[in-house]
PDB file of C-alpha atoms in Angstrom:
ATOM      1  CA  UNK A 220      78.690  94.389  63.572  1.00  0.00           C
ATOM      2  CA  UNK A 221      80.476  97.337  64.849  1.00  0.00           C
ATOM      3  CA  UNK A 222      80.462  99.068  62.018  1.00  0.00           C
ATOM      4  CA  UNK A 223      83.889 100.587  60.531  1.00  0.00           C
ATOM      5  CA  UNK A 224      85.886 102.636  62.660  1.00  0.00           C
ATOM      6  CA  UNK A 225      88.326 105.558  61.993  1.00  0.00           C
ATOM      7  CA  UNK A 226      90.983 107.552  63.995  1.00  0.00           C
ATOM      8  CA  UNK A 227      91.297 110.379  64.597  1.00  0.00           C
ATOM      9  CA  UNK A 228      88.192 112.061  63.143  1.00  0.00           C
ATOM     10  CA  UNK A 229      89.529 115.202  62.603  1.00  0.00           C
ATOM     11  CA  UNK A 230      93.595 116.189  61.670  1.00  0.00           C
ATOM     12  CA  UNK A 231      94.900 119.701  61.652  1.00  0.00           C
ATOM     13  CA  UNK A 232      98.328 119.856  60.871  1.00  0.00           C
ATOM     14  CA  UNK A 233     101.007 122.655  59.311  1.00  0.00           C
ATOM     15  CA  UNK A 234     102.243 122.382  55.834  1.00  0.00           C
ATOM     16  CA  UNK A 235     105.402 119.888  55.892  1.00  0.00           C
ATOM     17  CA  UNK A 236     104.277 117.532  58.852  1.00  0.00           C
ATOM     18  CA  UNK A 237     103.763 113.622  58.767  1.00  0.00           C
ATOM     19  CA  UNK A 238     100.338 112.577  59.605  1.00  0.00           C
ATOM     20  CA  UNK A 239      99.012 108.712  60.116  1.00  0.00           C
ATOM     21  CA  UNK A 240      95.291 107.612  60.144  1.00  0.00           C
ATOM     22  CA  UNK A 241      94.118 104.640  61.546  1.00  0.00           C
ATOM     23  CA  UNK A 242      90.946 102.340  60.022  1.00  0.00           C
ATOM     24  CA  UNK A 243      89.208  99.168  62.035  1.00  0.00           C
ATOM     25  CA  UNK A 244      87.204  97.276  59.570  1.00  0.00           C
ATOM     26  CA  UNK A 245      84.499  95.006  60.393  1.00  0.00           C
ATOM     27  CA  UNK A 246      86.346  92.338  61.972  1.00  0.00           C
ATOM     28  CA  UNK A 247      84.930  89.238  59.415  1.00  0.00           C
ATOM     29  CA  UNK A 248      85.791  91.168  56.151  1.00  0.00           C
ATOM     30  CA  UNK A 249      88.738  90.505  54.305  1.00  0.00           C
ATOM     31  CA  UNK A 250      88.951  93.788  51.697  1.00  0.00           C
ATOM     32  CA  UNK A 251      89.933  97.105  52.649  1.00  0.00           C
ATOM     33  CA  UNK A 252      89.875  99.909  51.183  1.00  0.00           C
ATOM     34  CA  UNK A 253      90.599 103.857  51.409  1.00  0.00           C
ATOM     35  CA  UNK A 254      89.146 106.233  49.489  1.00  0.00           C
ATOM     36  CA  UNK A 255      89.442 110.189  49.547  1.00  0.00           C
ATOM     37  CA  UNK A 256      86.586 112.386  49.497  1.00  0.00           C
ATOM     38  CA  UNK A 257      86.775 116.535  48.714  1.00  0.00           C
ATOM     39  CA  UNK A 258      84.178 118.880  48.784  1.00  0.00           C
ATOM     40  CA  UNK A 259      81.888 118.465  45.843  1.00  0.00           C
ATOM     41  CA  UNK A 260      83.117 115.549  44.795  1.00  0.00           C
ATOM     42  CA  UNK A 261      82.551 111.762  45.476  1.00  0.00           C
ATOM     43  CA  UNK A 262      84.808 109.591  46.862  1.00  0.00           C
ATOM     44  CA  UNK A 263      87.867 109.069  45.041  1.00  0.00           C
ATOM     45  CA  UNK A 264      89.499 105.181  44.874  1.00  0.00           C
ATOM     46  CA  UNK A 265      93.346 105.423  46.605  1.00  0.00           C
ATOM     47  CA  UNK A 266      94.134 102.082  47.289  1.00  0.00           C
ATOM     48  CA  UNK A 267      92.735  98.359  48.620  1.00  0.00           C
ATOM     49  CA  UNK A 268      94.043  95.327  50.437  1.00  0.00           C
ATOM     50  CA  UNK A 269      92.759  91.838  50.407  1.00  0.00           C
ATOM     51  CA  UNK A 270      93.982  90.801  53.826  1.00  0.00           C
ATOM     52  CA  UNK A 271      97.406  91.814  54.416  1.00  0.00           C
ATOM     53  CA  UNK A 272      97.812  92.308  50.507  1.00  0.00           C
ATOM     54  CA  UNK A 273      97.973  95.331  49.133  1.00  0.00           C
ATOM     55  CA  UNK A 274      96.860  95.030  45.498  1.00  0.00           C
ATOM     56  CA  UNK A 275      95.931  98.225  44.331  1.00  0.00           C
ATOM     57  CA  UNK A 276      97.100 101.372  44.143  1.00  0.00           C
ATOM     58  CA  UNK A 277      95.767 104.515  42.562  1.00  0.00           C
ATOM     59  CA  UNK A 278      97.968 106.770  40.252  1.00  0.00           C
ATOM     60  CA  UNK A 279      96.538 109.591  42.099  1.00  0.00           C
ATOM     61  CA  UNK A 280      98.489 108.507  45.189  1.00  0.00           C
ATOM     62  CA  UNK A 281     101.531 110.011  45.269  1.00  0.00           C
ATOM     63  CA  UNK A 282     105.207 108.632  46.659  1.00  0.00           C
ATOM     64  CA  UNK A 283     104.060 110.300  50.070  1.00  0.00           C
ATOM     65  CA  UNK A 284     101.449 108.151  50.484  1.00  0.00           C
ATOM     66  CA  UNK A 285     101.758 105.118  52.051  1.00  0.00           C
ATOM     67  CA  UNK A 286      99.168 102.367  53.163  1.00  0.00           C
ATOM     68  CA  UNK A 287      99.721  99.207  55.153  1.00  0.00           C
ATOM     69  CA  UNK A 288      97.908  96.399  56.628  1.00  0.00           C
ATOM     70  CA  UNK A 289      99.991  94.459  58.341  1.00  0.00           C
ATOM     71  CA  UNK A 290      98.123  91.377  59.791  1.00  0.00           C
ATOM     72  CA  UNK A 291      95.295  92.071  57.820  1.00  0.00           C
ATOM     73  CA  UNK A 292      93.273  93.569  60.257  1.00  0.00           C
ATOM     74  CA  UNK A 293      93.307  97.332  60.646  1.00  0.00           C
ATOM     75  CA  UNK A 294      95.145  99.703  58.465  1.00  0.00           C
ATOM     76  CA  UNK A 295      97.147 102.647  58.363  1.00  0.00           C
ATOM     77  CA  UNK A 296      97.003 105.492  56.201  1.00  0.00           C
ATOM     78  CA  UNK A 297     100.501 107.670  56.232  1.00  0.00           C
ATOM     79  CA  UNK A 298     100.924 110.812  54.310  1.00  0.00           C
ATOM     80  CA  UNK A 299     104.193 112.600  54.755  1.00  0.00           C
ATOM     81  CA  UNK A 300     105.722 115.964  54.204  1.00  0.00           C
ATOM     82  CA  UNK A 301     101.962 117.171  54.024  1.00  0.00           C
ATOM     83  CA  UNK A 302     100.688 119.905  51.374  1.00  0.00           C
ATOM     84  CA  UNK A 303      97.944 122.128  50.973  1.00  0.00           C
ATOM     85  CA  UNK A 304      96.437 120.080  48.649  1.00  0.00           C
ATOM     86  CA  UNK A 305      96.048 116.956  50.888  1.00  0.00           C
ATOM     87  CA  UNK A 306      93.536 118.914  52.900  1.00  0.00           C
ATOM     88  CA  UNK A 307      90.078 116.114  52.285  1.00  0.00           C
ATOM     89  CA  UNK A 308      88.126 113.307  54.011  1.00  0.00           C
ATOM     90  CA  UNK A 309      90.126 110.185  53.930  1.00  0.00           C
ATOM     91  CA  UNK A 310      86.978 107.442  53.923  1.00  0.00           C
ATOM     92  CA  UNK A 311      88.299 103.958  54.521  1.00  0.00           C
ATOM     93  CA  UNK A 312      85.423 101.051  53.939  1.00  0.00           C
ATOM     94  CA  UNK A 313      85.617  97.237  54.471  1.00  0.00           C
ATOM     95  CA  UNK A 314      84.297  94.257  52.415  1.00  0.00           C
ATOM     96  CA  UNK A 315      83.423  91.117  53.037  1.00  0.00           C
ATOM     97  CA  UNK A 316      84.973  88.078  50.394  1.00  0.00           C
ATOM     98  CA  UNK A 317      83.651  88.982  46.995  1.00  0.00           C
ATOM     99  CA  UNK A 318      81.023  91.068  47.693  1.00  0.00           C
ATOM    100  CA  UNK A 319      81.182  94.755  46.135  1.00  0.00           C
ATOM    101  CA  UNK A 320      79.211  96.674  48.465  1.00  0.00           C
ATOM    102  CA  UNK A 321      81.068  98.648  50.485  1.00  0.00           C
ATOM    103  CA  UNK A 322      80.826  99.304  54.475  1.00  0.00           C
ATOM    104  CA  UNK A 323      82.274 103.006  55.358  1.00  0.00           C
ATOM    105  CA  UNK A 324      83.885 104.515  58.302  1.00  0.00           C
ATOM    106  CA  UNK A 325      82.636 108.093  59.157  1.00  0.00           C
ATOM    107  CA  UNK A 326      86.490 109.314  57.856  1.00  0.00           C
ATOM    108  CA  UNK A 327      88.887 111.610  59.120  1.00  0.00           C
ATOM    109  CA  UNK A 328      89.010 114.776  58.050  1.00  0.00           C
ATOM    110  CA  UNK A 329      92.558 116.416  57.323  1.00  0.00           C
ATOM    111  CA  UNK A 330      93.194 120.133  57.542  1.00  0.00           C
ATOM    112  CA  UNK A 331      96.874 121.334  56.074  1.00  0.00           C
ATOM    113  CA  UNK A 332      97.487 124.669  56.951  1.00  0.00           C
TER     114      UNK A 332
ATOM    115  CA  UNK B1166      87.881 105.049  31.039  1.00  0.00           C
ATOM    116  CA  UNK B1167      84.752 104.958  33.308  1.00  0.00           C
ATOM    117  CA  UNK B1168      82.661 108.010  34.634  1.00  0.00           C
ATOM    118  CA  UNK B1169      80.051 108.744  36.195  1.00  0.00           C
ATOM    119  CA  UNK B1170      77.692 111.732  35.826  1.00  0.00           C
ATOM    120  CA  UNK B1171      75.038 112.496  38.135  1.00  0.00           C
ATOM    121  CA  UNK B1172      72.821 115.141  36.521  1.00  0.00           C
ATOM    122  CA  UNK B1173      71.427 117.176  39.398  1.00  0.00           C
ATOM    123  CA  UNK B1174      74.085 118.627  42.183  1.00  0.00           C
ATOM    124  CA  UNK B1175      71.155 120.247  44.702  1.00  0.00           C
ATOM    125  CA  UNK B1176      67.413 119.489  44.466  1.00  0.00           C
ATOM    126  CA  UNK B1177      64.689 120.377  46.444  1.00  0.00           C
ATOM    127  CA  UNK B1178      61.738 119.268  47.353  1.00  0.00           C
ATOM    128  CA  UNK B1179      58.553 119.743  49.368  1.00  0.00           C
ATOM    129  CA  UNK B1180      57.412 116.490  51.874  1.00  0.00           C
ATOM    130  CA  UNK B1181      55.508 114.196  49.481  1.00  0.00           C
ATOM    131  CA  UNK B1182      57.031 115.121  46.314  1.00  0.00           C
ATOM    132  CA  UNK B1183      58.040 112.343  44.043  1.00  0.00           C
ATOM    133  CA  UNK B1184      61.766 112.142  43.288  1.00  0.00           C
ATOM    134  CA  UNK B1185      63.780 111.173  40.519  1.00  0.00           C
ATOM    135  CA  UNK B1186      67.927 111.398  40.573  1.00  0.00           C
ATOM    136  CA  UNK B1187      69.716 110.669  37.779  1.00  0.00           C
ATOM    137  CA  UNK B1188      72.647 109.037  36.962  1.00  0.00           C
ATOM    138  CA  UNK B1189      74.573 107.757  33.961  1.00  0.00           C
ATOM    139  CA  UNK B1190      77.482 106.418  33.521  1.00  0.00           C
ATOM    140  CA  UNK B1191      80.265 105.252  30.659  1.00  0.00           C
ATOM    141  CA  UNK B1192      81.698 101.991  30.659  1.00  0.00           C
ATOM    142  CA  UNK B1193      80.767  99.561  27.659  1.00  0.00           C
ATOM    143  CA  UNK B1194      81.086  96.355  29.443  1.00  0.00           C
ATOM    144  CA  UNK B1195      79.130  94.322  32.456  1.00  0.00           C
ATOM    145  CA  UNK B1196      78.749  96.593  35.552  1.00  0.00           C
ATOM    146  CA  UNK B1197      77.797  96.584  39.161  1.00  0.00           C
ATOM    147  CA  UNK B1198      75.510  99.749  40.041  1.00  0.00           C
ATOM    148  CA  UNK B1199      75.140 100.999  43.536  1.00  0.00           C
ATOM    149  CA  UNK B1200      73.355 104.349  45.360  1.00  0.00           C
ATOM    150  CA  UNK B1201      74.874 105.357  48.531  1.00  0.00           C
ATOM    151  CA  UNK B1202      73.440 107.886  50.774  1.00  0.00           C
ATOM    152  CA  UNK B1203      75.225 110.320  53.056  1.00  0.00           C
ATOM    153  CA  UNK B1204      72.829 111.477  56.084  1.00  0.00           C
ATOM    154  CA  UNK B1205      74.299 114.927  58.040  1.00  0.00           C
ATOM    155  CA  UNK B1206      76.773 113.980  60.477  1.00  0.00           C
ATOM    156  CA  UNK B1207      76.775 110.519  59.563  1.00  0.00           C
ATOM    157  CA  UNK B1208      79.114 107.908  57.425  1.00  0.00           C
ATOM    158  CA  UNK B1209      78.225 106.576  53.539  1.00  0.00           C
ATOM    159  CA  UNK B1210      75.749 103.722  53.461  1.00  0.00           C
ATOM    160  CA  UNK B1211      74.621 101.963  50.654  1.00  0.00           C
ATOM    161  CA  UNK B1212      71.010 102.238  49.567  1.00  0.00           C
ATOM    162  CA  UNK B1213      70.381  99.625  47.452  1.00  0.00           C
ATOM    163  CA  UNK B1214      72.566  97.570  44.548  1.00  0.00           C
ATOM    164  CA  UNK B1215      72.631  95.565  41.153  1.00  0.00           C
ATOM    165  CA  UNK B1216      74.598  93.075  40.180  1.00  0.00           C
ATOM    166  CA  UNK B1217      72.288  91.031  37.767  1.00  0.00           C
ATOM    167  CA  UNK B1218      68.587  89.812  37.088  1.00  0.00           C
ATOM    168  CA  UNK B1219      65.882  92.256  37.666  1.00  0.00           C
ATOM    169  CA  UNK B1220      66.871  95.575  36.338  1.00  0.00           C
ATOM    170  CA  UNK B1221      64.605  97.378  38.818  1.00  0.00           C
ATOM    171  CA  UNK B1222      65.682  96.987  42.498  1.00  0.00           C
ATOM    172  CA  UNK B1223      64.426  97.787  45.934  1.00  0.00           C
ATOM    173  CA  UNK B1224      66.289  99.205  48.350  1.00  0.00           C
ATOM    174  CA  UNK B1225      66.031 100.641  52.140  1.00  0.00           C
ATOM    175  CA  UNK B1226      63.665 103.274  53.316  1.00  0.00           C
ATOM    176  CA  UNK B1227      60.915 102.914  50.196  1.00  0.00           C
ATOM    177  CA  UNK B1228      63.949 104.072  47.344  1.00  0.00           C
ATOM    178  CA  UNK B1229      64.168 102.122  44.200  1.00  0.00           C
ATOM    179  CA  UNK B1230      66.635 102.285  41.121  1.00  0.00           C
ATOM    180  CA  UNK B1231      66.114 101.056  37.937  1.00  0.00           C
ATOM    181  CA  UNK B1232      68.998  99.850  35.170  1.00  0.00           C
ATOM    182  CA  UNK B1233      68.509 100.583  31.493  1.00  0.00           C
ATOM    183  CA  UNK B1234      71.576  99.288  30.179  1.00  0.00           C
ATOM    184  CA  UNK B1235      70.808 100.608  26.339  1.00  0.00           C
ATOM    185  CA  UNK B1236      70.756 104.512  28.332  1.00  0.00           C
ATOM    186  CA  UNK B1237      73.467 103.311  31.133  1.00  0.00           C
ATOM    187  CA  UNK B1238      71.604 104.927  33.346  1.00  0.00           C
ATOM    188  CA  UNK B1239      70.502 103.829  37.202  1.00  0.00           C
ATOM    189  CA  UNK B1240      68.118 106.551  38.340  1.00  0.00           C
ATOM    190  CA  UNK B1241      67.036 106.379  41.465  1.00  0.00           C
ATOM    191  CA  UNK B1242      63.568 107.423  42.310  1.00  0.00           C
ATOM    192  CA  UNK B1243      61.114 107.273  45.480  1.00  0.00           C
ATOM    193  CA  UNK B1244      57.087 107.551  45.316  1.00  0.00           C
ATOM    194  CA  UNK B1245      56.887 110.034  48.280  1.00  0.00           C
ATOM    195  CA  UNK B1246      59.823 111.735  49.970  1.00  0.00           C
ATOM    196  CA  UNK B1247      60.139 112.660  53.823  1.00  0.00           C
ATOM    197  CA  UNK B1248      61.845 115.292  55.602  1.00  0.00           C
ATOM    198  CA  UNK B1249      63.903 112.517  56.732  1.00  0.00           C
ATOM    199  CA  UNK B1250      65.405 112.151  53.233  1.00  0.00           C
ATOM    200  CA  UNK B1251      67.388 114.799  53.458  1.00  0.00           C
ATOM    201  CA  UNK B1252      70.893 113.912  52.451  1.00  0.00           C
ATOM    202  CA  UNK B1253      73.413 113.762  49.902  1.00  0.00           C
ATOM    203  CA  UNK B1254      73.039 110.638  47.024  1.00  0.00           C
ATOM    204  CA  UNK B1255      75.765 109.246  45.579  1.00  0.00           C
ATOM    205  CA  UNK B1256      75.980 106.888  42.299  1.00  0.00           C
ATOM    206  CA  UNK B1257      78.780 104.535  42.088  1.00  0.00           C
ATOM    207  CA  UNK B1258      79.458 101.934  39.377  1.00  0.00           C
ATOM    208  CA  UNK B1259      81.688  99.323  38.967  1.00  0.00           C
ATOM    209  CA  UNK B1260      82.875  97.433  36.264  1.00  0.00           C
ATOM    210  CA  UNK B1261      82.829  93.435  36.853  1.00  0.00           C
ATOM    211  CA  UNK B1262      86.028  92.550  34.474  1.00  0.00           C
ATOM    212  CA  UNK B1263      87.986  94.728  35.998  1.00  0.00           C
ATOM    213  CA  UNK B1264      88.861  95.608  39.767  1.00  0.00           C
ATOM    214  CA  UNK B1265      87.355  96.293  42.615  1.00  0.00           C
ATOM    215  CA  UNK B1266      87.326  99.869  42.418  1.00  0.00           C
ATOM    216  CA  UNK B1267      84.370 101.988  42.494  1.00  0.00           C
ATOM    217  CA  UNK B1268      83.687 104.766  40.980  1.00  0.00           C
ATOM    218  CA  UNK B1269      82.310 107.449  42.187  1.00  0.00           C
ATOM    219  CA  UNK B1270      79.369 110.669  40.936  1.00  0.00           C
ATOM    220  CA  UNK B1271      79.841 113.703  41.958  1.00  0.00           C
ATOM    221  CA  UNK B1272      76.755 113.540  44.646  1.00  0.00           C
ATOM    222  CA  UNK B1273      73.364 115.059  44.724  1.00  0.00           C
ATOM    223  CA  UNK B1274      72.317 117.161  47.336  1.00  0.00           C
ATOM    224  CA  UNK B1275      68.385 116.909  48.249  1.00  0.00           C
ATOM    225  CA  UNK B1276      66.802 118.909  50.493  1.00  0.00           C
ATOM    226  CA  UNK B1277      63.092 118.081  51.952  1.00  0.00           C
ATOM    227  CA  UNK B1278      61.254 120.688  52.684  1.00  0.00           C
ATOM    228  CA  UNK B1279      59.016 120.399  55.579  1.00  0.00           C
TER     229      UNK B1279
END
């Protein structure tokens, strides 16, 4: 188990810009999931994939959003035309078949300026 | 729609103290209840969980949580805390019918004193 992995750790990009994220789950679990985190406040739900199936999405995430997982293995995060207001800890986290306990990456943390 | 409310945002304690976090949380139907614990520096990992059966549950590190479903409450508590214990708690529920969402308290911060 080598844990969830996330790239890169830390984003600082101007106002405007297109930024992508990368996540690694643990390689035997089939959920994904990525969650954004602001100071304060817990981690809030964006979206999840069961394999290469993306089958939720939050309301919160906007049309510049954009998730994928395309051979159900890692996933990428894409947030374009960035705004202030994206500035957070994007958390993803794996899961293993039904099981509801999550496994976390240590984020990346986004700075718009 | 669910919440959850975790009572205390910062607490502090001296090494040894006994420790009691709250947490409460509205949903009517059959949840899953989790504690997750952010150490500085380091990624969310879950404490302990409950899904079903006993209503009090061990976790790692001596920390136990208890589920009263008439309060919806999952407070998690430890006998005697360590400096090492210093971190930021999180409560997270889930609610079985639905997705596979969690959501999420606002965190508590504890600080052990040495």
């Amino acid at each position: 188990d080598t844990g969830v992995s996330q790239n890169p750790r830390h984003k600082i990009t101007k106002r405007g810009q297109n930024v992508t994220f990368r996540c690694d789950p643990i390689s035997e679990h089939n959920r994904l999931y990525w969650y954004r985190q602001t100071l304060g406040q817990g981690p809030e739900f964006l979206t999840y994939f069961q394999n290469e199936a993306q089958l939720e999405k939050s309301r919160l995430l906007s049309d510049r959003f954009s998730a994928e997982r395309p051979k159900g293995s890692f996933s990428t995060l894409e947030i374009q035309r960035t705004e202030q207001g994206d500035s957070a800890m994007y958390l993803c986290a794996s899961s293993r078949g039904d099981s509801r306990a999550l496994h976390f990456g240590n984020g990346t943390r986004l700075t718009v300026t | 729609a669910q919440s959850v409310s975790q009572h205390n945002h910062h607490v502090i304690l001296s090494e040894a103290a006994s420790l009691e976090l709250g947490c409460n949380y509205s949903y009517g139907g059959t949840v899953n209840l989790f504690w997750y614990v952010q150490y500085p520096g380091q990624h969310l990992q879950l404490l302990l969980k409950y899904f079903s059966g006993d209503p009090l549950v061990k976790g790692i590190k001596g920390f136990e949580a208890e589920f009263i479903k008439s309060k919806f409450s999952f407070n998690l508590r430890k006998p005697s805390v360590q400096w090492s214990d210093t971190a930021e708690y999180f409560c997270a529920v889930n609610a079985v019918d639905s997705n596979y969402q969690l959501i999420w308290g606002a965190g508590t911060k504890l600080i052990i004193k040495p």
